Every structure is written in C-alpha cells, then in structure tokens.
PDB file of C-alpha atoms and ligand atoms in Angstrom:
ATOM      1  CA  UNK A  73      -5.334 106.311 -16.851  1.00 42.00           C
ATOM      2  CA  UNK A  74      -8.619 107.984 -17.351  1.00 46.00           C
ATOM      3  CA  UNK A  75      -9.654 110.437 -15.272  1.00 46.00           C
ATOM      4  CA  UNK A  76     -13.246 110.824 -14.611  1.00 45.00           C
ATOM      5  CA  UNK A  77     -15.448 112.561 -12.090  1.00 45.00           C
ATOM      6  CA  UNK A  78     -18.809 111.193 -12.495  1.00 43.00           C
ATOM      7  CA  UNK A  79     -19.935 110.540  -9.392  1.00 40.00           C
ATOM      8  CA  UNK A  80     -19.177 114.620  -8.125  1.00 44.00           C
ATOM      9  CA  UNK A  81     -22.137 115.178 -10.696  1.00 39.00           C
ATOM     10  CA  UNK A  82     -24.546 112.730  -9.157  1.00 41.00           C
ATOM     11  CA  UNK A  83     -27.166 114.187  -6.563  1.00 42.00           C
ATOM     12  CA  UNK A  84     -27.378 112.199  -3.463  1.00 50.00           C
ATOM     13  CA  UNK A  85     -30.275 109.978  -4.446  1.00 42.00           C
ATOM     14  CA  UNK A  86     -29.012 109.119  -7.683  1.00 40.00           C
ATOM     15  CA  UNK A  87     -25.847 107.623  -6.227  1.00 48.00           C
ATOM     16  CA  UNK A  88     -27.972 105.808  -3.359  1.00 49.00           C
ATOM     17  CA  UNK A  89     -29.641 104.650  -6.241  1.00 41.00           C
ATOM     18  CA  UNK A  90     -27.038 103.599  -8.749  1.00 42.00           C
ATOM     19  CA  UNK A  91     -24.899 102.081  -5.476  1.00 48.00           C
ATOM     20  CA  UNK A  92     -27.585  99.800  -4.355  1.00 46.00           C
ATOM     21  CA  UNK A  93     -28.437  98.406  -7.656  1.00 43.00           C
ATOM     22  CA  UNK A  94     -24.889  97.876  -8.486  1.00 46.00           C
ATOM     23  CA  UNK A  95     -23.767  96.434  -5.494  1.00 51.00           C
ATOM     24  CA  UNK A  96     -26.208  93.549  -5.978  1.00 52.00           C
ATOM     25  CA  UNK A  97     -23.559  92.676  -9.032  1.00 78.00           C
ATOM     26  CA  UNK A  98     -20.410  92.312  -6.342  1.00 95.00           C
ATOM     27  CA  UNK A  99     -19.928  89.181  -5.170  1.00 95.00           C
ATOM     28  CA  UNK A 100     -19.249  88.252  -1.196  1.00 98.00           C
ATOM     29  CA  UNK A 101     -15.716  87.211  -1.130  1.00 98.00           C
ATOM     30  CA  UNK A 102     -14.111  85.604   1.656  1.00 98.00           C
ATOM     31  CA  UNK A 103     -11.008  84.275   1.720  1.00 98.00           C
ATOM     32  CA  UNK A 104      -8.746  82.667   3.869  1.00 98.00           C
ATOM     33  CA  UNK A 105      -5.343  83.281   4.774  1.00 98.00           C
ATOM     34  CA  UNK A 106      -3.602  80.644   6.845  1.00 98.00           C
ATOM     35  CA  UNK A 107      -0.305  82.167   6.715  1.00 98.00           C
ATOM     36  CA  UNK A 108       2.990  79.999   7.533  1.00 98.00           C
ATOM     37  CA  UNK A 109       0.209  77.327   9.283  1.00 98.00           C
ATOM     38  CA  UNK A 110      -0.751  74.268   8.459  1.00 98.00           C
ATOM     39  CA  UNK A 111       1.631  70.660   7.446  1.00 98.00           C
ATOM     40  CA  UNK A 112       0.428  68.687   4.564  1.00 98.00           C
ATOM     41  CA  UNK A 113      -1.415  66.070   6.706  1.00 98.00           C
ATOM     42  CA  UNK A 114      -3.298  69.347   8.810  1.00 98.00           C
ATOM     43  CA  UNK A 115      -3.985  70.758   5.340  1.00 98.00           C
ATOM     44  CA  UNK A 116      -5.878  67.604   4.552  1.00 98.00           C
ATOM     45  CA  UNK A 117      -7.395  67.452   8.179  1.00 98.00           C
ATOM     46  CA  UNK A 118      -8.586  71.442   7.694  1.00 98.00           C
ATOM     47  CA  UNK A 119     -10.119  70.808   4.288  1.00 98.00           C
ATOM     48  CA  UNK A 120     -11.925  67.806   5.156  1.00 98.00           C
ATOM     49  CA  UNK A 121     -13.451  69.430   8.428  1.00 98.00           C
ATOM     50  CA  UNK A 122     -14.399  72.590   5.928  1.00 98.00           C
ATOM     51  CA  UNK A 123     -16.300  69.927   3.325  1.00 98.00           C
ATOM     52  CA  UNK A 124     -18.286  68.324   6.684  1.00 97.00           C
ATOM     53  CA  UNK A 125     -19.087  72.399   8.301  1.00 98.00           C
ATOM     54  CA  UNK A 126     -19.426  73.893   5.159  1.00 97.00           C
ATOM     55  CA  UNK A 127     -22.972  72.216   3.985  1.00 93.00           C
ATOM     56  CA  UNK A 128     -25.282  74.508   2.200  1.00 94.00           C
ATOM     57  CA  UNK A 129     -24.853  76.394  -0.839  1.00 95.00           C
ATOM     58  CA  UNK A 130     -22.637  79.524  -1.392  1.00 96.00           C
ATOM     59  CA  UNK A 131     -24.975  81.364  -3.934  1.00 94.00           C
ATOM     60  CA  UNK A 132     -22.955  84.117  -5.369  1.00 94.00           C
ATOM     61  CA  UNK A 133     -20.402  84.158  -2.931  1.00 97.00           C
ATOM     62  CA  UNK A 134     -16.955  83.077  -3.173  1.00 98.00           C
ATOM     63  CA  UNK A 135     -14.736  81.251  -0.465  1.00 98.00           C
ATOM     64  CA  UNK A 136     -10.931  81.210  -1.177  1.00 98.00           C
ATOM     65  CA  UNK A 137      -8.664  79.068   0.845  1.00 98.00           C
ATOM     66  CA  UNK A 138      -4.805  80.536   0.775  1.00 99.00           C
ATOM     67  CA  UNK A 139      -2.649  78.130   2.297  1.00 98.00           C
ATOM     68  CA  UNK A 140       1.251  77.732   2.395  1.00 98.00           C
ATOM     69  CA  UNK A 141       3.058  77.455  -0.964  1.00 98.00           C
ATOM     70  CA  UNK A 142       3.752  73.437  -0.072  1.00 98.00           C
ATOM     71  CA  UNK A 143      -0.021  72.771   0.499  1.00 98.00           C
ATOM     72  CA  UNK A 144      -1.385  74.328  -3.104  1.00 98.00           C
ATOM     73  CA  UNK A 145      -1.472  70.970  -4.931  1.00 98.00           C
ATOM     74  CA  UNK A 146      -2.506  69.060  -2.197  1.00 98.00           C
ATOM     75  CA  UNK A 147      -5.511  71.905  -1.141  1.00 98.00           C
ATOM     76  CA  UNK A 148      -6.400  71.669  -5.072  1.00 98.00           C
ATOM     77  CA  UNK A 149      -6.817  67.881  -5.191  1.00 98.00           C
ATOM     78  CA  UNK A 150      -9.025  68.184  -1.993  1.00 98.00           C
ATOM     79  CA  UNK A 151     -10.706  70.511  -2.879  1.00 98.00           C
ATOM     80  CA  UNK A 152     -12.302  69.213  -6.039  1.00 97.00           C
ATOM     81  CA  UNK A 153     -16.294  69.037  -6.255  1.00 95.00           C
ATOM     82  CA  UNK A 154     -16.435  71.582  -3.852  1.00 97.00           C
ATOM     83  CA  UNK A 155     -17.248  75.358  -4.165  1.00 96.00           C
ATOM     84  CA  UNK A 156     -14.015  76.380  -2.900  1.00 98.00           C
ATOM     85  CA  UNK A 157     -11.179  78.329  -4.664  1.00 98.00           C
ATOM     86  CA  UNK A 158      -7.442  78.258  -4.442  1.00 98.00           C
ATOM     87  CA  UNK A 159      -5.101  81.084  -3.893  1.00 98.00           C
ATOM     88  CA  UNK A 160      -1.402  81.737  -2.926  1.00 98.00           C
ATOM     89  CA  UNK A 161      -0.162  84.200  -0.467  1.00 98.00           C
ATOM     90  CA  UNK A 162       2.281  85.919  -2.296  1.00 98.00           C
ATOM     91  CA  UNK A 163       4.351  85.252  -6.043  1.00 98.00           C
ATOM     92  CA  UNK A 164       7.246  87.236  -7.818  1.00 98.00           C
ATOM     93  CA  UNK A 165       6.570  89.013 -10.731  1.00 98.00           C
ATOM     94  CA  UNK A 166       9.130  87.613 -13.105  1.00 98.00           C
ATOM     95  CA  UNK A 167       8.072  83.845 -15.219  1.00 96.00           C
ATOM     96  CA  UNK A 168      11.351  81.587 -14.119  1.00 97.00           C
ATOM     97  CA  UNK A 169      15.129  82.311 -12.832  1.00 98.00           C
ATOM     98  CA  UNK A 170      17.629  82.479 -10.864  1.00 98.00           C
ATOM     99  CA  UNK A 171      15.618  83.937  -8.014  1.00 98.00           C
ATOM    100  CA  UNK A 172      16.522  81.488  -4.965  1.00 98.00           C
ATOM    101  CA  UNK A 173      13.209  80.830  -2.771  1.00 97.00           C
ATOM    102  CA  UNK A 174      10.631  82.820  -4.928  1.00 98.00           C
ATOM    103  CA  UNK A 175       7.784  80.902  -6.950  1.00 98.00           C
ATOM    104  CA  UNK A 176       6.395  82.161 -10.230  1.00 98.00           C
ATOM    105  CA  UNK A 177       2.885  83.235 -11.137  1.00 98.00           C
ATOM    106  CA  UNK A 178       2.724  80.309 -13.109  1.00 98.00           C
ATOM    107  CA  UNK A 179       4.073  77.929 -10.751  1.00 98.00           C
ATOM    108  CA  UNK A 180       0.646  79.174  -9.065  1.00 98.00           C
ATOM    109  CA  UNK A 181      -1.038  78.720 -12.404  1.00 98.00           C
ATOM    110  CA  UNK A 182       0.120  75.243 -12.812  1.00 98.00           C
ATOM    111  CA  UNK A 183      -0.843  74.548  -8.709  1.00 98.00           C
ATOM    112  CA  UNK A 184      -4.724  75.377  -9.316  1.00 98.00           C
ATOM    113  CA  UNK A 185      -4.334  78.992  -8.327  1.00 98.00           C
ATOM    114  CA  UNK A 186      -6.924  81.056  -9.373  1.00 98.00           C
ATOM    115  CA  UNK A 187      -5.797  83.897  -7.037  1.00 98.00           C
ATOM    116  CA  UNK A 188      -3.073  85.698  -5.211  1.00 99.00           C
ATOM    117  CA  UNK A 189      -2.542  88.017  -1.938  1.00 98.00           C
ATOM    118  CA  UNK A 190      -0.158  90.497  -2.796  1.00 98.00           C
ATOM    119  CA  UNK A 191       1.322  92.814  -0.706  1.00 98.00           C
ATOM    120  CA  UNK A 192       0.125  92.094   3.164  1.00 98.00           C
ATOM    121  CA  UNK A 193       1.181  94.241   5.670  1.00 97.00           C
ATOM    122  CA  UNK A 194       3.116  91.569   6.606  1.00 97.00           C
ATOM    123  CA  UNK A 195       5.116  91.069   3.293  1.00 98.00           C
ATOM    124  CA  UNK A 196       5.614  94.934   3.442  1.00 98.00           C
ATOM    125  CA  UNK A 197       6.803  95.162   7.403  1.00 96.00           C
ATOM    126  CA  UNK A 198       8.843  92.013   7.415  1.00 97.00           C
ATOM    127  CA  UNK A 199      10.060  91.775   3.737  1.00 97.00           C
ATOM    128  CA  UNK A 200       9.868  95.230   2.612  1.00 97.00           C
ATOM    129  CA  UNK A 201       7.930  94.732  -0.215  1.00 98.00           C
ATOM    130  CA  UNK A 202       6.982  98.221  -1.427  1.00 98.00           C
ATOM    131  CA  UNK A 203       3.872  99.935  -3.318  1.00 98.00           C
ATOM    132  CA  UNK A 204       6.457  99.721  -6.232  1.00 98.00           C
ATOM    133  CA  UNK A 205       7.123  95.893  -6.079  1.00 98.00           C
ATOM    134  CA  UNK A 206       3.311  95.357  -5.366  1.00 98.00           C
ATOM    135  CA  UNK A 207       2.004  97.526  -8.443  1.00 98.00           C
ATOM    136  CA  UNK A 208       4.741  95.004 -10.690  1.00 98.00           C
ATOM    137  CA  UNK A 209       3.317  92.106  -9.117  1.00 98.00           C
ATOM    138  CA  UNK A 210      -0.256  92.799  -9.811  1.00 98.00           C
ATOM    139  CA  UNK A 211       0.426  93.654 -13.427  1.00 98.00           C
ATOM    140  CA  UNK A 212       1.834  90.349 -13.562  1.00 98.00           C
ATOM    141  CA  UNK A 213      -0.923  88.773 -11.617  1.00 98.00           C
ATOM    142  CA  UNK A 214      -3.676  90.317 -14.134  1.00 98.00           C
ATOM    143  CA  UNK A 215      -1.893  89.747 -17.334  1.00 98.00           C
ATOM    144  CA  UNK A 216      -1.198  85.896 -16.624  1.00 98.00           C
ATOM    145  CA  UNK A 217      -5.161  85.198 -15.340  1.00 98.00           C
ATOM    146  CA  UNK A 218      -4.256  85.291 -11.366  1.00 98.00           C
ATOM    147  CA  UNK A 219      -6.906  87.711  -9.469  1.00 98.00           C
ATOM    148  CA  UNK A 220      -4.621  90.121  -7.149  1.00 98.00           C
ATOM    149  CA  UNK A 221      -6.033  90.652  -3.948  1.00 98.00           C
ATOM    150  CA  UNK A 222      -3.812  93.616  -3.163  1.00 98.00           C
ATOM    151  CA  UNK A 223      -3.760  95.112   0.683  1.00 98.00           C
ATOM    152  CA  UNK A 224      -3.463  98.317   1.665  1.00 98.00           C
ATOM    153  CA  UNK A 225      -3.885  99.832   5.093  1.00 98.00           C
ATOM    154  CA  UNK A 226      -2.571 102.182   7.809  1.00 98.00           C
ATOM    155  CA  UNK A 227      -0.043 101.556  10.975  1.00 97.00           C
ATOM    156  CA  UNK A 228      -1.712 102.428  14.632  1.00 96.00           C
ATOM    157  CA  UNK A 229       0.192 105.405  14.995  1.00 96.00           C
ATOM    158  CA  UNK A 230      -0.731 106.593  11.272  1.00 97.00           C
ATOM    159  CA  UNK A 231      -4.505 106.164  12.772  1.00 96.00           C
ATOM    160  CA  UNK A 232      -3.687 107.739  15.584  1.00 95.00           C
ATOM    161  CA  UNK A 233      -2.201 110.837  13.517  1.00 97.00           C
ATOM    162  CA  UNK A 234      -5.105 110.906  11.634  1.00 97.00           C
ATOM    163  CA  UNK A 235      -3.643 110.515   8.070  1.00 98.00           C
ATOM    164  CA  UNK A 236      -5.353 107.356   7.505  1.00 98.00           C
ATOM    165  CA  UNK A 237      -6.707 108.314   3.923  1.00 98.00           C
ATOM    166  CA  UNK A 238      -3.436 110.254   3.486  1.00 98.00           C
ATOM    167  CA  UNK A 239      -1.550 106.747   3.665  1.00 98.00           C
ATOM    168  CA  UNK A 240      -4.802 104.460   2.210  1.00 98.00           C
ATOM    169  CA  UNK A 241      -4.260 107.012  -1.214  1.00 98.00           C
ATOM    170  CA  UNK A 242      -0.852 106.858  -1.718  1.00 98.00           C
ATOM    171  CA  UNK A 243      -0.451 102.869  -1.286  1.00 98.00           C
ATOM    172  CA  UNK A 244      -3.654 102.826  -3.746  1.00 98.00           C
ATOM    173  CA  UNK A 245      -2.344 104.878  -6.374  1.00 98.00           C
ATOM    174  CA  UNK A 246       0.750 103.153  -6.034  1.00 98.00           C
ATOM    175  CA  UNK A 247      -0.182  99.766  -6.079  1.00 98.00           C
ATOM    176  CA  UNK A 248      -2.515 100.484  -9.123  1.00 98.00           C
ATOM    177  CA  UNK A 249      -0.044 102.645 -10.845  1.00 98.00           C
ATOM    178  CA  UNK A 250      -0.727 102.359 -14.846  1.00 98.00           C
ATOM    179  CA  UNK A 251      -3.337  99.384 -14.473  1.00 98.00           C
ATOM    180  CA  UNK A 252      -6.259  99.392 -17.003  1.00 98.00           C
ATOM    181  CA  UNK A 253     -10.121 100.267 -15.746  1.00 98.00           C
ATOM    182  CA  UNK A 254     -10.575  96.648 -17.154  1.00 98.00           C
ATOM    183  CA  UNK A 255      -8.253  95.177 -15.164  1.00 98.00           C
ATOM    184  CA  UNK A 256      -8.717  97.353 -12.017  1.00 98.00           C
ATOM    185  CA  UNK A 257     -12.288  95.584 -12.294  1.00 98.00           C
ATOM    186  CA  UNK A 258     -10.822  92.591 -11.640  1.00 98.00           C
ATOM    187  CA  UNK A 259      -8.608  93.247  -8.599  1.00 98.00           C
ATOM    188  CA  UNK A 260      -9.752  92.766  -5.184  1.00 98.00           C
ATOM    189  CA  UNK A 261      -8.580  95.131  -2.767  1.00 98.00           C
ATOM    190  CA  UNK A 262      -8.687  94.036   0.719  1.00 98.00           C
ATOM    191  CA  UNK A 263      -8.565  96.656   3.191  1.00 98.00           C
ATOM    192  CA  UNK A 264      -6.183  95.827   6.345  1.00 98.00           C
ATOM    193  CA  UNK A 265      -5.771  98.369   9.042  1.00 98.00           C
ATOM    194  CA  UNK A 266      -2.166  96.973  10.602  1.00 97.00           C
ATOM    195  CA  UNK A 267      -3.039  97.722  14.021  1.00 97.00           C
ATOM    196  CA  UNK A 268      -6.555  95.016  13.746  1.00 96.00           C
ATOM    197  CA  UNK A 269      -4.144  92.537  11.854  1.00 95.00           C
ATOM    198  CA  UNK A 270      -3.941  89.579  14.469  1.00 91.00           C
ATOM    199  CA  UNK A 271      -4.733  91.160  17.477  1.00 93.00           C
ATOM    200  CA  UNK A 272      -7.990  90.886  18.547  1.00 90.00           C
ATOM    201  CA  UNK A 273      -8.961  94.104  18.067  1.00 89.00           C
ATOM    202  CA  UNK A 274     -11.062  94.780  14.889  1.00 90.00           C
ATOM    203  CA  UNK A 275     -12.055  97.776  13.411  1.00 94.00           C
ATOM    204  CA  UNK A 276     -15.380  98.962  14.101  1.00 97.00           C
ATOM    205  CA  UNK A 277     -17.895  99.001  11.236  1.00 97.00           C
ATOM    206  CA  UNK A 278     -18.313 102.024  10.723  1.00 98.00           C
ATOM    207  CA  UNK A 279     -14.696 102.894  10.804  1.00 97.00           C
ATOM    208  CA  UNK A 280     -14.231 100.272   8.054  1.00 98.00           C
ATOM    209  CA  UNK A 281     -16.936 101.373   6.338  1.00 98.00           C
ATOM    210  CA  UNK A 282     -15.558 104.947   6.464  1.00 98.00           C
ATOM    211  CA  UNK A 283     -12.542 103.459   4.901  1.00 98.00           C
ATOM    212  CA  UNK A 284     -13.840 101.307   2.470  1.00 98.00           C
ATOM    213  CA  UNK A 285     -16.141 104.274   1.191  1.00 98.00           C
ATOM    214  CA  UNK A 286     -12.823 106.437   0.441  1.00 98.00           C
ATOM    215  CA  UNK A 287     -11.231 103.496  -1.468  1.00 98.00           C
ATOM    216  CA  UNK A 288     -14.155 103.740  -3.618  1.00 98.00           C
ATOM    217  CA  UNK A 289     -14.346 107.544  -4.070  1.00 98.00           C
ATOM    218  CA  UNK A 290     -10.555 107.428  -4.909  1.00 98.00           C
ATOM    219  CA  UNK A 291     -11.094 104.747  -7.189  1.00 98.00           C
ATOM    220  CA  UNK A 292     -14.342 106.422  -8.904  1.00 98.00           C
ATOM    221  CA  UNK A 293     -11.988 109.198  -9.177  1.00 98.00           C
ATOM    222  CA  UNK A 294      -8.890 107.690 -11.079  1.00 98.00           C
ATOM    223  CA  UNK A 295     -10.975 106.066 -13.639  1.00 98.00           C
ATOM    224  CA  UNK A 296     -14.543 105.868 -13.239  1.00 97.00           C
ATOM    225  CA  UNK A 297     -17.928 105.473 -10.830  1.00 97.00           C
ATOM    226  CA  UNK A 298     -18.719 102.856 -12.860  1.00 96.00           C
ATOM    227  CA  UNK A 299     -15.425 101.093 -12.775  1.00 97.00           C
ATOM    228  CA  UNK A 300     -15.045 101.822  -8.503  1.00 98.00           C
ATOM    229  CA  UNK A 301     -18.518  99.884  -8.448  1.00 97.00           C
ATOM    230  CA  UNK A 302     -16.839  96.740  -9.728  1.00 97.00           C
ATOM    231  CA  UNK A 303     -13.941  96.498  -7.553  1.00 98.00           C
ATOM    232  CA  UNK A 304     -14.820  94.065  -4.781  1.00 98.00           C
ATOM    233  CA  UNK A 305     -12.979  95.473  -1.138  1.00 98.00           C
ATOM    234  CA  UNK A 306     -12.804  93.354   1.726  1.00 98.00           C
ATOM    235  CA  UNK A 307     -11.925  93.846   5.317  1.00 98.00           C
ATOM    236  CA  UNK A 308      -9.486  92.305   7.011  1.00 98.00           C
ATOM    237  CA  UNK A 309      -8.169  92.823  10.541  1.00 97.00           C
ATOM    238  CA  UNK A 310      -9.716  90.087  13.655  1.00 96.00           C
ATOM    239  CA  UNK A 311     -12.506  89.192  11.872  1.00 97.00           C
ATOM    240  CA  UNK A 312     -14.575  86.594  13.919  1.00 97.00           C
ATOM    241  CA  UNK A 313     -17.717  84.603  13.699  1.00 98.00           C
ATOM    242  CA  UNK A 314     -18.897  87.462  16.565  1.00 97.00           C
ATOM    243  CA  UNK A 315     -17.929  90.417  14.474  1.00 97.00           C
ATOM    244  CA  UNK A 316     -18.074  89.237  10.495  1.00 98.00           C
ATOM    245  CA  UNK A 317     -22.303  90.041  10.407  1.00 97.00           C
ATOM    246  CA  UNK A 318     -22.090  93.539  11.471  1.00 97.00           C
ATOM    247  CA  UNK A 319     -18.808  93.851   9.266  1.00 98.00           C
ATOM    248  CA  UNK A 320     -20.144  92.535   5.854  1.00 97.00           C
ATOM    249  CA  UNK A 321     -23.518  94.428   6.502  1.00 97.00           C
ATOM    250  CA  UNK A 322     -21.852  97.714   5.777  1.00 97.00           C
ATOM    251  CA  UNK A 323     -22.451  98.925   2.170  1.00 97.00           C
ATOM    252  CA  UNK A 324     -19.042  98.660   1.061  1.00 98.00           C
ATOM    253  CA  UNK A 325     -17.736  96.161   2.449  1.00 98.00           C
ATOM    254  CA  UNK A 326     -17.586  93.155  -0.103  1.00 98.00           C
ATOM    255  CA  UNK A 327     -15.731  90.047   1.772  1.00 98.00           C
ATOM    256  CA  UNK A 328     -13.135  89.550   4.394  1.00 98.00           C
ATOM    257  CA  UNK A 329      -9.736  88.344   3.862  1.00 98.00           C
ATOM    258  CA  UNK A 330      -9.728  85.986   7.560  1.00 98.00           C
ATOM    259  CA  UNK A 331      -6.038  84.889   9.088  1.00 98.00           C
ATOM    260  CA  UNK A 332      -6.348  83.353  12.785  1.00 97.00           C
ATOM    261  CA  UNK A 333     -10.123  82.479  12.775  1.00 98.00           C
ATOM    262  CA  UNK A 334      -9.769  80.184   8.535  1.00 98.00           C
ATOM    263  CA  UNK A 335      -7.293  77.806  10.645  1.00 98.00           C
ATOM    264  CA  UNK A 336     -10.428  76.557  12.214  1.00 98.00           C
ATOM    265  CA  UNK A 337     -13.114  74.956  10.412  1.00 98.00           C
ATOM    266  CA  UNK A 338     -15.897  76.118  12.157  1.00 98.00           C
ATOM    267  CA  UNK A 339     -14.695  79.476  12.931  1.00 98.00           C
ATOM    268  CA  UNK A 340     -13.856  80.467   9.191  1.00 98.00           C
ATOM    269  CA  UNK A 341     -17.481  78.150   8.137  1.00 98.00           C
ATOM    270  CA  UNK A 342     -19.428  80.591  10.515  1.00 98.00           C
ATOM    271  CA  UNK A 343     -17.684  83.880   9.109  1.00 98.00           C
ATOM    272  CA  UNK A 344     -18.896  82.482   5.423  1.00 98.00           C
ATOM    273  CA  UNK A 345     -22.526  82.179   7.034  1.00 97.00           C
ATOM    274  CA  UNK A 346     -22.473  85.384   7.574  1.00 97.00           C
ATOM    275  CA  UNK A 347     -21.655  86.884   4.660  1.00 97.00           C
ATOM    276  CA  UNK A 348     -24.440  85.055   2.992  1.00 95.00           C
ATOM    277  CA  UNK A 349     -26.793  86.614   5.198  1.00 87.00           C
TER     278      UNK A 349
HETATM  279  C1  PEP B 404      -4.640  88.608   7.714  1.00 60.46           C
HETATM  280  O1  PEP B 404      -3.715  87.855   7.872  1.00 60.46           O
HETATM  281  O2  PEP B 404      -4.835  89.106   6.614  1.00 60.46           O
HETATM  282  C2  PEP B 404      -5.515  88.902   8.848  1.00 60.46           C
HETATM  283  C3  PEP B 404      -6.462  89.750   8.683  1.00 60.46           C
HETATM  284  O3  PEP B 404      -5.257  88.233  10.034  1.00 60.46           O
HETATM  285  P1  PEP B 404      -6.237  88.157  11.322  1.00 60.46           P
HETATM  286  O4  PEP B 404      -7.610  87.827  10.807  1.00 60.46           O
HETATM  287  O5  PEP B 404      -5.670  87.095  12.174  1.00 60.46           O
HETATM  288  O6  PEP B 404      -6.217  89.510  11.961  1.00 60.46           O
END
C-alpha cells in the first residue's frame, strides 16, 4: 500500500484550493437502509410512494434504496425508469456453499445490486462481524463489481473517553487492509457514530465534520491526497429531514446512509432534497 504524504506539504490555501475544486467531482450519496423492515407488498407500497414524492431530478446525486434480502428483486423490478439504485445490507465473502442462511455477492449481482453495506455497527455488535471479516468482504465486494459501503464508528463510552480517532483508525486500516488506491476510490465509507445510530440523537455537524475530516487525513495518508479526495464518506446516525441540510453542508460530508427516517417516503424524499441543495 503506498504510502504518501502529500497533503503535509501543501500550505493551507493550496489545500482549500485543491479540496474545493475536487469536491465538486464527489457525488451526494444517500442511501437508504431499511433494515429487517418492510414485507413484499410494503416494499411495493414504499417504492411507489418514493416514485410519486420523489419528482424532480437528482443531478449528480445518487439515491440507494437497501432493503431486506427478500425484497431485492422485487425493489429492482420497481424500480426501473427511475433514478434509483439497489443495494443489499450485508453478503458473505465466499461465491456458493454450504454456508446455511448467508447469500453470495453474486446472488446480489444477479438481484440488481449495484451496492452493498458492509459491516454496520449492527452486524459487528449483534453478529460479531469483525474489521477482519469486513476487510474480506469488501475485497470481495470490489473485485466482483459491488460498491462496499463499509461503516466504521465509535461506541458512546469510546466518545466519551475521547479515543474516537483512536477507534475510527484502527477499524479503517482494518477494514481497508491490502485494498488498492484504485479500488479504495471506489468504496464508500459511511461514518456511523453507534451512540446517534437509531436514537434520536445525531451528531452535531461539526462533530461529524471533525470526524469525517480525520477519515480523510488518514486516508490521504495511507495512499494518497489525491486518492482520500475520491472516497465519498457519508454520515449516518438520526439523520432527519430537520437535521440532513446542516449535515451535508459540511465540507466533507458526501451523503448519508438514513435507517428510521428511508421507511417513510416523504421523510427519506426530503433528506434527498437536501442534499441537492
Ligand atoms: C443506520 O441504520 O445506518 C442508521 C443510521 O439508522 P438511523 O438513521 O435510524 O439512526
């Protein structure tokens, strides 16, 4: 993995500089992650309420709707002619097998996927899926065409300890262990603090931001400025129509990965207004 430290060499309006005219190349990417929610028939109903709220074009920006495992084929056929994308919530990292309950990155292939969570906080709390497992599953991701969206983020008490970068590095490294610059371009990360994950309480801008600036740094540092540019990081964590503006405002913060408020059409169809303003 290369090693470079270009930005260190960069005075401080050079980098202003070279961040705001690459950041007009990273998309907005919102996704949606509706979790173990959502029947076949209320997959149809949520779709066709999105098509009716979601009237005006997307620009550059990207919408991903990640429902259940049983509603991928169904989401893909209803979501053709529209500017939506499809992505799974989770995959294992081997083609086919005896592997009881698990579905294959090209079972997601085959589904529509275009994309794949990997690694949620709650995969890693209630599954114990590890940095390890995660890293494995994204090199399978990349190398079959599926865009990881890998999440990272600290536990309350880790905030509260103050080793929030401490923790954010070593799940980053780890997740991204012996991945390419080229492909590292490719990967979303999606930055998750546990404690804002479906509770209400979000992070605050700027303590996002804060975050979301580090994951870049570290990136620029284990390969390149150029190649930490590229990577698009969302927030996650209670985002809501009320908070997404002030959110996706920030610098570097790229998209939002959205559980509680995608199950509703109008309250994941105002977060995607914002992010286009
Ligand atoms: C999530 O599931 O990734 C998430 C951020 O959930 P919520 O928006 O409900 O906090």
């Amino acid at each position: 993995m290369p090693r470079r430290r270009k930005f260190h060499y960069l005075t401080r309006s050079l980098k202003k500089q070279y961040t705001t005219r690459k950041n007009l190349m990273r998309p907005k990417v919102i996704a949606g992650n509706w979790k173990m929610n959502k029947d076949l028939l209320e997959t149809e109903g949520l779709i066709n309420d999105l098509k009716r709220t979601v009237n005006f074009e997307l620009g550059s920006a990207k919408v991903l709707l990640c429902p259940p495992f049983t509603s991928l084929s169904l989401a893909k056929k209803s979501i053709e002619g529209t500017p939506f994308l499809l992505g799974a919530q989770n995959m294992h990292y081997m083609d086919e097998g005896a592997y009881t309950g698990e579905i294959s990155p090209k079972m997601l292939l085959s589904a529509g996927c275009q994309y794949v969570i990997l690694g949620h906080s709650e995969r890693r709390q209630i599954f114990g899926e590890t940095n390890e497992l995660i890293n494995k599953k994204a090199k399978k991701a990349l190398s079959v065409g599926l865009i990881p969206i890998i999440c990272i983020g600290e536990t309350l008490e880790e905030r509260e300890k103050n080793i929030t970068e401490q923790i954010v590095s070593v799940q980053i490294k780890g997740v991204l262990k012996d991945i390419s610059s080229q492909d590292v371009e490719k990967c979303i990360m999606a930055y998750e603090p546990v404690w804002a994950i479906g509770t209400g309480k979000n992070a605050t801008p700027q303590q996002a931001e804060d975050v979301h600036k580090f994951i870049r740094k570290l990136i620029g540092q284990l390969y390149s400025w150029n190649t930490a540019e590229k990577v698009v990081i969302q927030y996650g964590g209670s985002v809501k129509p009320e908070n997404a503006g002030d959110l996706l405002l920030q610098p570097n913060i790229d998209g939002a990965l959205v559980g509680g408020a995608c199950l509703k059409a109008d309250s994941f169809t105002a977060i995607i207004k914002a992010a286009l303003r």
